[in-house]
Each structure stands twice: as C-alpha cells, then as structure tokens.
C-alpha cells in the first residue's frame, strides 16, 4: 500500500505559473498512471490530466502533467493562471498490490 | 452524452443501512468498470469500491470492506452500493464514477448524493 502526498494549499497571481506536486510514499511513481482532477466548490471532480500527461478534450493546454522518477512524484503545472482555475486539485493512481485506486489529499489552489 | 445520476442518500442512524443507486446512460454500460468515491464535508476524496464490466472482480477500500457491497444491474443500467453498519464517519457525498477502459482513470462522475449518519 502507498500514499500520495500533496501540499495542502498553493497560491499564485493571475498570469503566473504554478506547479502542484504529488509524491508517492512507496513503490515507483512510474509503475502506475497518475491522474489529476479539478473540483470546484459544490461540483463533482473533473479530469484535467490523465495517464500522466494526457489532456481530455476541452482542457486548455495551460494544464500539463509530468512524472519525475528522481523525486518519485507527479506534477500538475498550470500556466497563465486564471481566476477560474481556483479550485481543489487531486492526484490519483492505482495500487497494483490490492487493485485499489488511491487519491492524494488534495491541494487548494488560490489565484489572487 | 455520458450521464451518471446518483440517488438514495439521506439521513440514517448509526448502525443503519442504506442503498445508493447510480443510473447510467450515454454509453455501453456492459463495457465499463464502475467506481464509488466519497467525500466527507470539507475533506478530500476517498475511493471506496470498484466493480468490473463483467461484475467480477470487485474491490473495496479497507475502510468499508465487509460493510459495503457494490453491485450492478445490466437490465437497468444501474450501479448500486449497499451500505450496512453505518458509522458517523461514513457521512459524506457519495459519487459514482466510470472507469476508463485503459487505466484506473475515473473519466466521468455523477453529481453525488449526500449520506448523513447521525442519531
């Protein structure tokens, strides 16, 4: 079993770039795909990145995902920040030892 | 258009039972695995359970194993979560989510149904 650890919160100004990390506690980050979900208050989560770096149709290319084996972490980078990007972001992966899906604790992004 | 609509939430006493439903439409129901995910008020997402496209295998988080049962009805294009032995800490919004065919990605989500466990 492993955990995914995210910073509790990040903040940045409009137009800037922010990166949210997701660190896997054990096992290798590259062994299972990582997804990123955006959740605005009162709404269900929606995907912004799937399978490490893929973007669903309709998600702007300001959103990008990456994997860093040296830090055993995944990252979500949002460039050209807009106030509408303000939301909670969750990473998610798969634990092959028990076939469970695993979520990170979530990161609250504030754009101010 | 893919749609997932949960129902069945409500107020239940500790120790009680509740069955959640998720009506699916807009895709070939028998081709996709399905998940239940919950979110306690003000907290993060917790994956609970998965059922494959063929109804077996099924997997559960340790927090609900032995208390919750996932099932699906192909004739009704519906997913269910039978919840027994409910505890205060089970209070949450419960979401159903479709599983991608290529990975553990949860590609479509319902709007959720609120379950409140309280005396």
CSV table of C-alpha atoms in Angstrom, one decimal:
chain,number,residue,atom,x,y,z
A,1,UNK,CA,0.0,0.0,0.0
A,2,UNK,CA,1.2,3.5,-0.7
A,3,UNK,CA,0.0,7.1,-0.1
A,4,UNK,CA,0.0,10.1,-2.4
A,5,UNK,CA,1.1,13.3,-0.6
A,6,UNK,CA,0.1,16.8,-1.9
A,7,UNK,CA,0.7,20.2,-0.5
A,8,UNK,CA,-2.3,21.4,1.4
A,9,UNK,CA,-2.5,24.7,-0.5
A,10,UNK,CA,-0.7,26.8,-3.0
A,11,UNK,CA,-1.4,30.4,-4.2
A,12,UNK,CA,-0.2,32.4,-7.1
A,13,UNK,CA,-1.2,35.5,-9.1
A,14,UNK,CA,-3.1,35.6,-12.4
A,15,UNK,CA,-0.9,35.1,-15.4
A,16,UNK,CA,1.7,33.2,-13.4
A,17,UNK,CA,2.6,29.5,-13.4
A,18,UNK,CA,2.0,27.1,-10.5
A,19,UNK,CA,3.1,23.5,-10.0
A,20,UNK,CA,1.4,21.1,-7.7
A,21,UNK,CA,3.3,18.0,-6.6
A,22,UNK,CA,2.1,14.5,-5.7
A,23,UNK,CA,4.6,12.3,-4.0
A,24,UNK,CA,4.3,8.5,-3.8
A,25,UNK,CA,5.3,7.1,-0.5
A,26,UNK,CA,6.5,3.7,-1.6
A,27,UNK,CA,6.9,1.9,-4.9
A,28,UNK,CA,7.7,3.8,-8.1
A,29,UNK,CA,5.6,6.6,-9.4
A,30,UNK,CA,6.1,5.4,-12.9
A,31,UNK,CA,4.6,2.0,-12.2
A,32,UNK,CA,1.0,3.2,-12.5
A,33,UNK,CA,-0.5,6.1,-14.3
A,34,UNK,CA,-1.3,9.3,-12.5
A,35,UNK,CA,-4.5,11.3,-13.0
A,36,UNK,CA,-5.3,14.9,-11.9
A,37,UNK,CA,-8.8,16.1,-11.1
A,38,UNK,CA,-10.1,19.6,-10.6
A,39,UNK,CA,-13.0,20.2,-8.2
A,40,UNK,CA,-14.7,23.5,-7.8
A,41,UNK,CA,-16.9,24.2,-4.8
A,42,UNK,CA,-20.2,22.3,-4.9
A,43,UNK,CA,-19.3,20.4,-8.0
A,44,UNK,CA,-18.1,16.9,-8.9
A,45,UNK,CA,-14.4,16.4,-9.8
A,46,UNK,CA,-13.4,16.6,-13.5
A,47,UNK,CA,-10.3,15.4,-15.2
A,48,UNK,CA,-7.6,17.8,-16.2
A,49,UNK,CA,-4.8,15.3,-16.8
A,50,UNK,CA,-5.0,11.5,-17.2
A,51,UNK,CA,-2.4,8.8,-17.8
A,52,UNK,CA,0.4,11.1,-16.5
A,53,UNK,CA,0.3,13.8,-19.2
A,54,UNK,CA,-2.8,13.3,-21.4
A,55,UNK,CA,-5.3,16.1,-21.6
A,56,UNK,CA,-9.0,15.4,-22.1
A,57,UNK,CA,-10.6,17.3,-25.0
A,58,UNK,CA,-11.8,20.7,-23.7
A,59,UNK,CA,-9.0,21.1,-21.2
A,60,UNK,CA,-6.7,24.0,-22.2
A,61,UNK,CA,-3.1,23.3,-22.9
A,62,UNK,CA,-2.2,25.6,-20.0
A,63,UNK,CA,-2.6,22.4,-18.0
A,64,UNK,CA,0.2,19.9,-18.2
A,65,UNK,CA,1.3,16.8,-16.3
A,66,UNK,CA,4.7,15.2,-15.7
A,67,UNK,CA,6.4,12.4,-13.8
A,68,UNK,CA,9.8,12.7,-12.0
A,69,UNK,CA,11.3,9.4,-11.0
A,70,UNK,CA,14.1,11.0,-9.1
A,71,UNK,CA,11.6,12.5,-6.6
A,72,UNK,CA,9.1,9.7,-7.1
A,73,UNK,CA,6.4,12.3,-7.7
A,74,UNK,CA,4.0,13.6,-10.3
A,75,UNK,CA,3.3,17.2,-11.0
A,76,UNK,CA,0.5,19.3,-12.4
A,77,UNK,CA,1.6,22.6,-13.9
A,78,UNK,CA,-0.9,25.3,-14.7
A,79,UNK,CA,0.5,28.3,-16.7
A,80,UNK,CA,-1.1,31.6,-17.5
A,81,UNK,CA,-3.2,31.3,-14.3
A,82,UNK,CA,-6.8,32.5,-14.5
A,83,UNK,CA,-9.2,33.2,-11.6
A,84,UNK,CA,-11.3,30.3,-12.9
A,85,UNK,CA,-8.5,27.9,-12.1
A,86,UNK,CA,-9.1,28.5,-8.4
A,87,UNK,CA,-10.2,25.0,-7.2
A,88,UNK,CA,-9.1,21.9,-5.3
A,89,UNK,CA,-6.9,19.5,-7.3
A,90,UNK,CA,-6.4,15.8,-6.5
A,91,UNK,CA,-3.9,13.4,-7.9
A,92,UNK,CA,-4.9,9.7,-8.2
A,93,UNK,CA,-3.1,6.5,-9.1
A,94,UNK,CA,-3.5,2.7,-8.8
A,95,UNK,CA,-2.2,0.3,-6.3
A,96,UNK,CA,-1.5,-3.0,-8.1
A,97,UNK,CA,-0.9,-4.8,-4.8
A,98,UNK,CA,-4.6,-4.7,-4.0
A,99,UNK,CA,-6.2,-3.2,-7.1
A,100,UNK,CA,-7.3,-0.1,-5.2
A,101,UNK,CA,-7.5,3.4,-6.6
A,102,UNK,CA,-5.6,5.9,-4.4
A,103,UNK,CA,-6.2,9.6,-4.1
A,104,UNK,CA,-3.9,12.3,-2.8
A,105,UNK,CA,-5.2,14.5,0.0
A,106,UNK,CA,-5.9,17.4,-2.4
A,107,UNK,CA,-4.4,20.9,-2.9
A,108,UNK,CA,-6.4,24.1,-2.7
A,109,UNK,CA,-5.2,26.5,-5.4
A,110,UNK,CA,-5.9,30.1,-4.8
A,111,UNK,CA,-5.4,32.6,-7.6
A,112,UNK,CA,-5.2,36.1,-6.2
B,1,UNK,CA,-23.6,12.2,-23.6
B,2,UNK,CA,-22.4,10.2,-20.7
B,3,UNK,CA,-24.6,10.7,-17.6
B,4,UNK,CA,-24.3,9.2,-14.1
B,5,UNK,CA,-27.1,10.1,-11.7
B,6,UNK,CA,-26.8,9.0,-8.0
B,7,UNK,CA,-29.8,8.6,-5.7
B,8,UNK,CA,-30.7,7.1,-2.4
B,9,UNK,CA,-28.8,9.3,0.0
B,10,UNK,CA,-30.4,10.7,3.2
B,11,UNK,CA,-30.3,10.7,6.9
B,12,UNK,CA,-29.7,7.3,8.7
B,13,UNK,CA,-29.0,6.4,12.2
B,14,UNK,CA,-25.7,4.9,13.3
B,15,UNK,CA,-25.8,1.1,12.7
B,16,UNK,CA,-28.4,1.5,10.0
B,17,UNK,CA,-28.3,0.6,6.3
B,18,UNK,CA,-28.8,2.4,3.1
B,19,UNK,CA,-28.6,1.5,-0.6
B,20,UNK,CA,-27.3,4.0,-3.1
B,21,UNK,CA,-28.1,3.8,-6.8
B,22,UNK,CA,-26.4,5.3,-9.9
B,23,UNK,CA,-28.3,5.4,-13.1
B,24,UNK,CA,-26.0,5.3,-16.2
B,25,UNK,CA,-26.8,6.5,-19.7
B,26,UNK,CA,-25.0,7.6,-22.8
B,27,UNK,CA,-22.5,4.7,-23.1
B,28,UNK,CA,-22.5,0.9,-23.4
B,29,UNK,CA,-23.0,0.0,-19.7
B,30,UNK,CA,-21.6,-3.5,-20.0
B,31,UNK,CA,-18.3,-2.3,-21.4
B,32,UNK,CA,-17.1,-0.3,-18.4
B,33,UNK,CA,-16.0,-0.8,-14.9
B,34,UNK,CA,-17.5,1.5,-12.3
B,35,UNK,CA,-16.4,3.0,-9.0
B,36,UNK,CA,-17.8,4.6,-5.8
B,37,UNK,CA,-15.9,7.5,-4.3
B,38,UNK,CA,-16.9,9.6,-1.3
B,39,UNK,CA,-16.1,13.0,0.1
B,40,UNK,CA,-16.8,13.9,3.8
B,41,UNK,CA,-17.8,17.5,4.3
B,42,UNK,CA,-14.8,19.8,3.8
B,43,UNK,CA,-12.5,16.9,3.2
B,44,UNK,CA,-10.8,15.1,0.4
B,45,UNK,CA,-11.8,12.3,-2.0
B,46,UNK,CA,-11.7,8.7,-0.8
B,47,UNK,CA,-12.1,5.8,-3.3
B,48,UNK,CA,-14.4,3.1,-1.9
B,49,UNK,CA,-15.0,0.3,-4.4
B,50,UNK,CA,-14.8,-0.9,-8.0
B,51,UNK,CA,-16.7,-3.4,-10.0
B,52,UNK,CA,-15.5,-4.6,-13.3
B,53,UNK,CA,-17.5,-4.5,-16.6
B,54,UNK,CA,-18.4,-8.2,-16.1
B,55,UNK,CA,-19.4,-7.7,-12.4
B,56,UNK,CA,-16.4,-9.7,-11.2
B,57,UNK,CA,-13.9,-8.9,-9.8
B,58,UNK,CA,-14.9,-6.3,-7.2
B,59,UNK,CA,-12.5,-4.4,-4.9
B,60,UNK,CA,-13.0,-2.4,-1.7
B,61,UNK,CA,-11.1,0.0,0.4
B,62,UNK,CA,-10.2,-1.3,3.8
B,63,UNK,CA,-12.4,1.3,5.5
B,64,UNK,CA,-15.6,-0.3,4.0
B,65,UNK,CA,-14.7,-3.9,3.4
B,66,UNK,CA,-17.2,-6.2,5.0
B,67,UNK,CA,-19.8,-3.4,5.4
B,68,UNK,CA,-20.4,-2.1,1.9
B,69,UNK,CA,-21.3,-4.2,-1.2
B,70,UNK,CA,-21.0,-3.0,-4.8
B,71,UNK,CA,-23.2,-4.5,-7.5
B,72,UNK,CA,-24.6,-3.7,-10.9
B,73,UNK,CA,-27.8,-4.4,-12.9
B,74,UNK,CA,-27.3,-4.6,-16.7
B,75,UNK,CA,-31.0,-4.6,-17.4
B,76,UNK,CA,-31.4,-1.3,-15.6
B,77,UNK,CA,-28.0,0.2,-16.5
B,78,UNK,CA,-27.5,0.8,-12.8
B,79,UNK,CA,-24.8,0.6,-10.2
B,80,UNK,CA,-25.5,0.1,-6.5
B,81,UNK,CA,-23.8,0.4,-3.2
B,82,UNK,CA,-25.3,-1.4,-0.3
B,83,UNK,CA,-24.1,0.2,3.0
B,84,UNK,CA,-24.6,-1.6,6.3
B,85,UNK,CA,-23.4,-0.9,9.8
B,86,UNK,CA,-23.1,2.8,9.0
B,87,UNK,CA,-21.0,5.0,11.3
B,88,UNK,CA,-20.8,8.7,11.9
B,89,UNK,CA,-17.6,8.8,9.8
B,90,UNK,CA,-19.5,7.5,6.8
B,91,UNK,CA,-21.2,10.9,6.5
B,92,UNK,CA,-20.2,12.1,3.0
B,93,UNK,CA,-21.2,12.9,-0.5
B,94,UNK,CA,-21.0,9.7,-2.5
B,95,UNK,CA,-20.1,9.8,-6.1
B,96,UNK,CA,-20.3,7.1,-8.8
B,97,UNK,CA,-17.6,7.3,-11.5
B,98,UNK,CA,-17.0,5.4,-14.7
B,99,UNK,CA,-13.6,3.7,-15.1
B,100,UNK,CA,-11.6,4.2,-18.2
B,101,UNK,CA,-11.0,1.1,-20.3
B,102,UNK,CA,-7.3,1.8,-20.5
B,103,UNK,CA,-6.3,2.7,-16.9
B,104,UNK,CA,-7.5,3.5,-13.4
B,105,UNK,CA,-8.7,6.9,-14.6
B,106,UNK,CA,-12.2,7.8,-13.5
B,107,UNK,CA,-13.3,9.6,-16.6
B,108,UNK,CA,-16.9,10.6,-15.8
B,109,UNK,CA,-18.5,11.4,-12.5
B,110,UNK,CA,-22.0,11.8,-11.2
B,111,UNK,CA,-23.1,14.8,-9.2
B,112,UNK,CA,-23.2,12.9,-5.9
B,113,UNK,CA,-25.7,12.1,-3.2
B,114,UNK,CA,-25.3,13.1,0.4
B,115,UNK,CA,-25.4,10.5,3.1
B,116,UNK,CA,-25.7,11.7,6.7
B,117,UNK,CA,-25.2,9.3,9.6
B,118,UNK,CA,-26.5,10.8,12.8
B,119,UNK,CA,-28.7,10.0,15.7
